[in-house]
Short mmCIF file of C-alpha atoms and ligand atoms in Angstrom, two decimals:
data_model
loop_
_atom_site.label_atom_id
_atom_site.label_comp_id
_atom_site.label_asym_id
_atom_site.label_seq_id
_atom_site.Cartn_x
_atom_site.Cartn_y
_atom_site.Cartn_z
CA MET A 264 5.42 21.69 19.86
CA ALA A 265 7.18 20.29 22.93
CA ASN A 266 9.85 18.78 20.67
CA LEU A 267 10.57 22.25 19.35
CA GLY A 268 11.35 23.43 22.86
CA HIS A 269 8.10 25.22 23.70
CA GLN A 270 6.80 24.99 27.24
CA ILE A 271 3.36 23.40 26.85
CA THR A 272 0.35 23.15 29.14
CA LEU A 273 -2.45 20.87 27.97
CA ILE A 274 -5.82 21.81 29.49
CA ASP A 275 -8.76 19.46 28.90
CA SER A 276 -11.32 18.04 31.30
CA GLU A 277 -10.88 14.74 29.41
CA VAL A 278 -7.11 14.62 29.51
CA ALA A 279 -6.97 12.01 32.29
CA ALA A 280 -10.00 10.02 31.07
CA ALA A 281 -9.62 6.35 30.18
CA ILE A 282 -8.66 5.71 26.57
CA ASN A 283 -11.28 3.28 25.30
CA GLN A 284 -14.20 3.01 22.95
CA SER A 285 -17.17 2.26 25.18
CA GLY A 286 -20.36 4.32 25.15
CA ARG A 287 -20.12 7.95 24.09
CA ARG A 288 -16.61 9.21 23.52
CA THR A 289 -14.98 12.45 22.38
CA GLY A 290 -14.10 12.52 18.69
CA THR A 291 -10.62 11.10 19.07
CA ASN A 292 -11.54 8.17 21.30
CA ALA A 293 -14.34 7.25 18.90
CA SER A 294 -12.11 7.33 15.86
CA LEU A 295 -11.29 4.26 13.77
CA GLY A 296 -7.84 5.59 12.91
CA VAL A 297 -8.26 5.20 9.16
CA LEU A 298 -5.68 7.16 7.18
CA MET A 299 -7.04 7.90 3.71
CA GLY A 300 -4.45 10.36 2.49
CA TYR A 301 -3.40 9.31 -0.98
CA THR A 302 -6.89 8.26 -2.07
CA PHE A 303 -8.16 11.84 -1.71
CA ARG A 304 -10.13 12.75 -4.83
CA ARG A 305 -8.62 16.18 -5.57
CA SER A 306 -5.00 16.77 -6.63
CA SER A 307 -4.62 20.43 -5.71
CA GLY A 308 -5.59 22.86 -2.96
CA ARG A 309 -5.12 22.99 0.81
CA ALA A 310 -6.99 19.75 1.58
CA TRP A 311 -4.74 17.68 -0.70
CA ARG A 312 -1.56 19.40 0.56
CA LEU A 313 -2.50 18.70 4.20
CA ARG A 314 -3.22 15.04 3.45
CA LYS A 315 0.02 14.46 1.58
CA GLN A 316 2.02 16.25 4.26
CA SER A 317 0.29 14.28 7.03
CA MET A 318 0.99 10.91 5.44
CA GLN A 319 4.67 11.82 5.10
CA LEU A 320 4.81 13.08 8.69
CA TRP A 321 3.05 10.02 10.11
CA SER A 322 5.75 7.78 8.71
CA ARG A 323 8.36 9.97 10.46
CA TRP A 324 6.40 10.31 13.71
CA ILE A 325 5.55 6.64 14.23
CA PRO A 326 9.14 5.40 14.73
CA LYS A 327 9.61 8.17 17.31
CA LEU A 328 6.44 7.29 19.23
CA THR A 329 6.54 3.50 19.13
CA THR A 330 7.75 1.45 22.12
CA PRO A 331 7.90 -2.34 22.68
CA GLU A 332 4.81 -2.07 24.90
CA LEU A 333 2.96 0.17 22.43
CA PRO A 334 3.97 -1.01 18.97
CA LEU A 335 2.62 1.59 16.56
CA ALA A 336 2.43 1.05 12.82
CA ILE A 337 0.39 2.08 9.82
CA LYS A 338 -1.26 -1.12 8.70
CA SER A 339 -1.86 -1.11 4.97
CA PRO A 340 -3.13 -1.44 2.26
CA LEU A 341 -6.51 0.23 1.96
CA ILE A 342 -8.99 -0.88 -0.67
CA LYS A 343 -11.88 1.28 -1.77
CA PHE A 344 -14.78 -0.09 -3.81
CA ALA A 345 -16.42 2.27 -6.29
CA SER A 346 -20.13 2.80 -5.71
CA SER A 347 -20.91 3.69 -9.35
CA GLU A 348 -19.37 3.53 -12.81
CA LYS A 349 -18.76 7.26 -12.60
CA GLU A 350 -16.77 6.85 -9.40
CA PHE A 351 -14.75 4.05 -10.98
CA SER A 352 -13.73 6.27 -13.91
CA SER A 353 -12.63 9.00 -11.45
CA MET A 354 -10.61 6.33 -9.64
CA ALA A 355 -8.97 5.28 -12.92
CA LYS A 356 -7.90 8.89 -13.53
CA LEU A 357 -6.52 9.21 -10.01
CA VAL A 358 -4.55 5.98 -10.28
CA LYS A 359 -2.88 7.21 -13.49
CA GLU A 360 -1.67 10.34 -11.67
CA ARG A 361 -0.61 8.63 -8.45
CA GLN A 362 1.11 5.39 -9.32
CA ASP A 363 4.26 6.67 -7.60
CA LEU A 364 2.16 7.15 -4.44
CA GLY A 365 1.13 3.50 -4.38
CA LEU A 366 -2.30 3.56 -6.06
CA LYS A 367 -3.47 0.71 -8.32
CA LEU A 368 -6.77 -0.03 -10.00
CA LEU A 369 -8.86 -3.09 -9.14
CA GLU A 370 -10.97 -4.08 -12.09
CA GLU A 371 -14.15 -6.00 -11.66
CA LYS A 372 -13.43 -8.72 -14.18
CA LYS A 373 -9.67 -9.05 -13.72
CA GLU A 374 -8.24 -11.60 -11.32
CA ASN A 375 -6.64 -10.08 -8.22
CA PRO A 376 -5.48 -11.53 -4.87
CA PHE A 377 -8.53 -10.18 -3.07
CA ASN A 378 -11.25 -11.50 -5.41
CA HIS A 379 -12.14 -14.56 -3.38
CA SER A 380 -11.94 -13.20 0.13
CA LEU A 381 -13.71 -9.83 -0.08
CA PRO A 382 -17.37 -9.02 -0.70
CA GLN A 383 -18.10 -8.83 -4.42
CA MET A 384 -17.13 -5.65 -6.25
CA LYS A 385 -19.87 -4.23 -8.43
CA TYR A 386 -17.98 -1.52 -10.29
CA GLY A 387 -14.33 -2.15 -9.44
CA GLY A 388 -12.19 -0.17 -7.05
CA LEU A 389 -8.69 0.88 -6.13
CA ILE A 390 -5.96 -0.24 -3.83
CA SER A 391 -3.79 2.27 -1.99
CA ASN A 392 -0.62 0.62 -0.73
CA LYS A 393 0.44 3.46 1.56
CA ASP A 394 -2.94 4.35 3.10
CA GLY A 395 -4.36 2.23 5.89
CA ARG A 396 -4.91 2.49 9.59
CA ILE A 397 -3.22 3.36 12.83
CA ASP A 398 -4.70 2.03 16.08
CA PRO A 399 -6.13 5.24 17.60
CA LEU A 400 -6.12 3.95 21.18
CA LEU A 401 -2.48 2.85 21.08
CA LEU A 402 -1.62 6.12 19.39
CA GLN A 403 -3.19 8.20 22.16
CA GLN A 404 -1.41 6.16 24.82
CA ALA A 405 1.89 6.60 23.02
CA LEU A 406 1.31 10.34 22.66
CA LYS A 407 0.53 10.63 26.37
CA ILE A 408 3.78 8.88 27.27
CA ALA A 409 5.69 11.18 24.92
CA LEU A 410 4.06 14.22 26.55
CA THR A 411 5.13 13.07 29.99
CA LYS A 412 8.71 12.54 28.78
CA LYS A 413 8.71 16.07 27.40
CA ASN A 414 7.42 17.51 30.71
CA VAL A 415 4.16 18.72 29.21
CA GLN A 416 1.92 19.84 32.06
CA LYS A 417 -1.56 18.28 31.94
CA ILE A 418 -4.46 20.02 33.67
CA THR A 419 -7.74 18.10 33.96
CA GLU A 420 -10.08 21.07 33.94
CA LYS A 421 -12.55 22.87 31.74
CA VAL A 422 -11.65 26.33 30.45
CA ILE A 423 -14.61 28.64 31.02
CA LYS A 424 -13.26 31.94 29.74
CA LEU A 425 -10.34 33.46 27.86
CA GLU A 426 -9.36 37.10 28.36
CA ARG A 427 -6.64 39.30 26.84
CA ASP A 428 -4.07 39.99 29.54
CA SER A 429 -2.67 43.50 29.39
CA SER A 430 -0.36 42.83 32.33
CA LEU A 431 1.85 40.74 30.05
CA SER A 432 3.88 42.16 27.20
CA LYS A 433 2.38 42.05 23.68
CA SER A 434 0.24 38.93 23.42
CA GLY A 435 -0.74 37.50 26.77
CA TRP A 436 -3.88 35.68 27.86
CA LYS A 437 -5.73 34.89 31.06
CA VAL A 438 -7.23 31.41 31.09
CA TYR A 439 -10.09 30.97 33.57
CA LEU A 440 -10.60 27.39 34.72
CA LYS A 441 -13.80 25.89 36.14
CA ASN A 442 -12.07 25.34 39.50
CA LYS A 443 -11.69 29.15 39.68
CA GLU A 444 -7.95 29.08 39.01
CA ILE A 445 -6.62 31.68 36.55
CA LEU A 446 -3.58 30.86 34.42
CA HIS A 447 -1.44 33.28 32.42
CA MET A 448 -0.30 32.11 29.00
CA HIS A 449 1.69 33.71 26.22
CA THR A 450 -0.09 31.85 23.43
CA ILE A 451 -3.35 29.90 23.25
CA VAL A 452 -3.84 27.12 20.71
CA LEU A 453 -7.51 26.21 20.70
CA CYS A 454 -8.13 22.55 19.73
CA SER A 455 -11.47 22.39 21.51
CA SER A 456 -13.71 21.25 18.67
CA LEU A 457 -17.37 21.69 19.72
CA GLY A 458 -16.33 23.67 22.81
CA THR A 459 -14.63 26.38 20.72
CA GLU A 460 -17.61 28.63 19.94
CA LYS A 461 -18.38 29.30 23.62
CA LEU A 462 -14.81 30.40 24.28
CA LEU A 463 -14.55 32.66 21.23
CA ASN A 464 -17.94 34.44 21.22
CA PRO A 465 -17.15 36.69 24.23
CA LEU A 466 -13.93 37.74 22.45
CA GLY A 467 -15.95 38.93 19.45
CA TYR A 468 -15.27 36.01 17.09
CA LYS A 469 -17.92 33.95 15.34
CA VAL A 470 -16.59 30.50 14.56
CA GLU A 471 -19.49 28.09 14.15
CA MET A 472 -19.20 24.33 14.40
CA GLU A 473 -21.92 21.67 14.26
CA PRO A 474 -21.92 18.17 15.74
CA ILE A 475 -21.95 15.27 13.27
CA LEU A 476 -22.44 11.99 15.09
CA GLY A 477 -20.63 8.81 14.11
CA GLN A 478 -21.41 5.25 15.24
CA ALA A 479 -19.16 2.22 14.92
CA ILE A 480 -19.54 -1.46 15.84
CA SER A 481 -17.32 -4.37 16.65
CA ILE A 482 -18.74 -7.63 15.28
CA LYS A 483 -17.96 -11.29 15.79
CA LEU A 484 -18.72 -13.93 13.16
CA ASN A 485 -20.73 -16.78 14.69
CA SER A 486 -19.94 -19.65 12.37
CA GLU A 487 -17.06 -18.92 10.02
CA ASN A 488 -13.48 -19.38 11.07
CA LYS A 489 -11.84 -16.39 9.51
CA ASN A 490 -8.30 -15.16 9.96
CA TRP A 491 -8.73 -12.42 7.32
CA SER A 492 -5.91 -13.60 5.09
CA ASN A 493 -6.11 -11.71 1.80
CA TRP A 494 -8.00 -8.88 3.44
CA PRO A 495 -6.55 -5.38 3.34
CA ALA A 496 -6.05 -3.43 6.58
CA VAL A 497 -9.12 -1.38 5.60
CA LEU A 498 -11.86 -2.02 3.08
CA VAL A 499 -14.05 0.98 2.26
CA ASN A 500 -17.40 -0.10 0.84
CA GLN A 501 -20.52 2.05 0.46
CA GLY A 502 -18.92 4.70 2.62
CA PHE A 503 -18.17 2.35 5.54
CA ASN A 504 -14.77 1.16 6.73
CA LEU A 505 -14.41 -2.58 7.39
CA ILE A 506 -11.38 -3.23 9.58
CA PRO A 507 -10.34 -6.85 10.29
CA GLN A 508 -9.30 -7.50 13.88
CA ASP A 509 -8.44 -10.77 15.65
CA GLN A 510 -9.80 -14.02 14.24
CA ASN A 511 -13.53 -13.68 13.41
CA LYS A 512 -13.69 -10.07 14.59
CA MET A 513 -14.12 -6.86 12.66
CA LEU A 514 -14.73 -3.16 13.27
CA ILE A 515 -17.23 -1.38 11.05
CA GLY A 516 -17.98 2.33 10.86
CA ALA A 517 -18.66 5.06 10.84
CA THR A 518 -22.08 6.60 10.25
CA ILE A 519 -22.62 10.27 9.45
CA GLU A 520 -25.60 11.55 11.39
CA PRO A 521 -26.41 15.21 12.04
CA GLY A 522 -26.91 16.06 15.72
CA LYS A 523 -26.02 14.37 18.98
CA ILE A 524 -28.46 11.43 19.30
CA PRO A 525 -27.53 8.11 17.66
CA GLY A 526 -30.19 6.65 15.34
CA LYS A 527 -31.06 2.99 14.81
CA ILE A 528 -31.51 2.84 11.07
CA TYR A 529 -27.87 3.66 10.40
CA LEU A 530 -26.61 0.54 12.16
CA ASP A 531 -28.69 -1.61 9.82
CA LYS A 532 -27.33 0.31 6.87
CA MET A 533 -23.80 -0.38 8.06
CA LYS A 534 -24.38 -4.10 7.80
CA GLU A 535 -25.16 -3.68 4.09
CA ALA A 536 -21.48 -2.96 3.48
CA ALA A 537 -20.73 -6.70 3.78
CA PRO A 538 -24.11 -8.50 3.74
CA GLU A 539 -22.84 -12.05 3.19
CA LEU A 540 -20.19 -11.77 5.84
CA LEU A 541 -22.45 -10.20 8.43
CA LYS A 542 -25.46 -12.47 7.96
CA ASN A 543 -24.13 -14.66 10.72
CA ALA A 544 -22.49 -12.17 12.99
CA SER A 545 -23.34 -10.58 16.30
CA ILE A 546 -22.46 -7.15 17.57
CA GLU A 547 -19.90 -7.41 20.37
CA TYR A 548 -19.99 -3.75 21.31
CA GLN A 549 -20.78 -0.44 19.77
CA TRP A 550 -19.91 3.18 20.39
CA TYR A 551 -20.46 6.65 19.07
CA GLY A 552 -18.74 10.00 19.08
CA LEU A 553 -19.23 13.54 17.87
CA ARG A 554 -17.16 15.20 15.18
CA GLY A 555 -16.99 18.99 15.01
CA ARG A 556 -17.73 20.20 11.49
CA PRO A 557 -17.11 23.87 10.63
CA VAL A 558 -20.25 25.61 9.33
CA ASN A 559 -19.94 27.18 5.87
CA ARG A 560 -16.21 26.62 5.63
CA PRO A 561 -13.96 23.67 4.88
CA ALA A 562 -12.47 21.46 7.60
CA PRO A 563 -10.11 21.86 9.37
CA ILE A 564 -10.01 25.40 10.76
CA LEU A 565 -6.40 26.57 10.86
CA GLU A 566 -6.35 30.27 11.60
CA VAL A 567 -4.44 32.88 13.61
CA LEU A 568 -7.22 35.06 15.03
CA GLU A 569 -4.89 37.62 16.60
CA PRO A 570 -1.40 37.54 18.08
CA GLY A 571 -1.23 34.64 20.51
CA LEU A 572 -4.64 33.20 19.65
CA ILE A 573 -4.43 30.27 17.25
CA LEU A 574 -7.21 27.97 16.09
CA ALA A 575 -6.41 24.40 15.03
CA THR A 576 -9.68 22.53 15.22
CA GLY A 577 -12.84 21.43 13.37
CA HIS A 578 -11.14 18.44 11.78
CA TYR A 579 -14.51 16.80 11.17
CA ARG A 580 -13.91 13.31 9.68
CA ASN A 581 -10.12 13.35 9.45
CA GLY A 582 -8.68 14.49 12.74
CA VAL A 583 -6.35 11.53 13.18
CA LEU A 584 -5.15 11.66 9.60
CA LEU A 585 -4.53 15.42 9.68
CA ALA A 586 -3.08 15.76 13.19
CA PRO A 587 0.59 15.97 12.10
CA ALA A 588 0.02 18.56 9.35
CA SER A 589 -2.12 20.67 11.71
CA ALA A 590 0.55 20.52 14.39
CA GLU A 591 3.23 21.57 11.88
CA TRP A 592 1.08 24.49 10.76
CA VAL A 593 0.70 25.67 14.38
CA ALA A 594 4.43 25.31 15.00
CA GLN A 595 5.16 27.38 11.90
CA LYS A 596 2.78 30.15 12.99
CA ILE A 597 4.37 30.30 16.44
CA GLN A 598 7.81 30.44 14.86
CA GLU A 599 6.72 33.30 12.56
CA THR A 600 5.44 35.31 15.57
CA GLN A 601 8.70 34.76 17.42
CA ASN A 602 10.72 35.93 14.43
CA LYS A 603 8.76 39.22 14.15
C1 FAD B 774 -17.04 7.19 15.00
C2 FAD B 774 -15.93 8.05 14.48
C3 FAD B 774 -14.97 7.49 13.65
C4 FAD B 774 -13.91 8.29 13.17
N1 FAD B 774 -12.97 7.72 12.37
C5 FAD B 774 -11.92 8.47 11.93
C6 FAD B 774 -10.89 7.88 11.15
O1 FAD B 774 -10.95 6.69 10.86
N2 FAD B 774 -9.83 8.65 10.77
C7 FAD B 774 -9.73 9.99 11.10
O2 FAD B 774 -8.74 10.64 10.72
N3 FAD B 774 -10.70 10.57 11.84
C8 FAD B 774 -11.80 9.85 12.26
N4 FAD B 774 -12.79 10.42 13.01
C9 FAD B 774 -12.71 11.86 13.24
C10 FAD B 774 -11.75 12.18 14.35
O3 FAD B 774 -12.05 11.38 15.44
C11 FAD B 774 -11.85 13.65 14.70
O4 FAD B 774 -11.64 14.44 13.55
C12 FAD B 774 -10.78 14.01 15.70
O5 FAD B 774 -10.88 13.13 16.78
C13 FAD B 774 -10.92 15.42 16.18
O6 FAD B 774 -9.99 15.60 17.21
P1 FAD B 774 -10.00 16.90 18.06
O7 FAD B 774 -8.90 16.78 19.05
O8 FAD B 774 -10.02 18.09 17.15
O9 FAD B 774 -11.43 16.88 18.76
P2 FAD B 774 -11.93 15.98 20.02
O10 FAD B 774 -11.32 14.64 20.01
O11 FAD B 774 -13.43 16.11 20.00
O12 FAD B 774 -11.34 16.76 21.23
C14 FAD B 774 -11.76 18.04 21.63
C15 FAD B 774 -11.34 18.16 23.06
O13 FAD B 774 -11.56 19.49 23.50
C16 FAD B 774 -11.94 19.43 24.84
N5 FAD B 774 -12.62 20.70 25.18
C17 FAD B 774 -13.67 21.27 24.56
N6 FAD B 774 -14.01 22.42 25.17
C18 FAD B 774 -13.16 22.57 26.21
C19 FAD B 774 -13.01 23.54 27.23
N7 FAD B 774 -13.82 24.62 27.32
N8 FAD B 774 -12.02 23.39 28.16
C20 FAD B 774 -11.19 22.32 28.09
N9 FAD B 774 -11.28 21.35 27.15
C21 FAD B 774 -12.26 21.48 26.22
C22 FAD B 774 -12.85 18.21 24.93
O14 FAD B 774 -12.92 17.73 26.25
C23 FAD B 774 -12.16 17.25 23.98
O15 FAD B 774 -11.29 16.37 24.65
C24 FAD B 774 -13.85 9.67 13.50
C25 FAD B 774 -14.81 10.22 14.35
C26 FAD B 774 -15.84 9.43 14.84
C27 FAD B 774 -16.86 10.06 15.75
#
């Protein structure tokens, strides 16, 4: 938005918070940064379009955001193991359609470079050469630097109320902050995830979102000396992402738990994604975060509620992946309003 010449103010009580993964974090700080765009199971509709567009945009955005101190890159490939024969046949179909997008089949009995280093495949899987992972902490740091360069104003405050502002022409808004300050804005883009409902209800909108908790762990192998050669950037097994880090270290996540309180049982389940590997490993640290999932409608919510009030939120499990396509959608809506 700032690149397009708009004057932006970013208001979030968390905007100056440390970028790390300890304890309970907001959705973005908790994220693992996995980008599963081209492995998406459907080949039509909004969800597929947003994924494809995001993957293309990420490869254009990264060179613009990277610096020698914050070297950003999409690490690839991503391998996904099938969890049933049925899933494997769906994968085979997908691979046929998307060879030009870097998808290949991994068959259980055929020799492949990963056979000896990864946990055993039961039903086969697929490899996606363009999907992978971006380090979400580096990414946020890089974005913050880019915002400063573009003179984006950052306000570390909570918004407590939004009100239509008739003193401004056409579509103006009053933004009430917790510190009692009132700001006047031409356009509001709400990206407030689980805080959205409270701001919209008094304006007569019902946009429901529920918290879905996610836990992740960083583990260290106690005995093996592993440098993860012949491992992909991400292995998805039984719904969990296994992400090799420095020697002997790995990130694993994330659980899907309704509500806001982390459970114990899910951590044990996570270890089942690589039982042999994790038999002799200890948890270095763990964290959890909340994802905002729209109720009774698909994620994400991209909607113009009225002139100057735009919703781009509720990204649920794919907020990092979909960030560029969401931002482009918002930019387009703002452009359309300006052209009217
Ligand atoms: C453990 C875990 C792993 C994940 N892994 C991945 C992954 O690998 N890949 C992927 O793409 N996605 C992943 N996600 C999902 C991803 O993190 C989210 O979809 C994404 O972070 C959502 O971003 P957001 O900015 O919409 O919401 P958030 O990051 O939750 O940010 C919402 C912000 O709004 C602010 N806010 C709310 N109300 C107000 C208010 N009234 N005034 C001011 N500010 C307000 C909050 O302070 C907060 O900073 C994961 C999530 C979790 C929990």
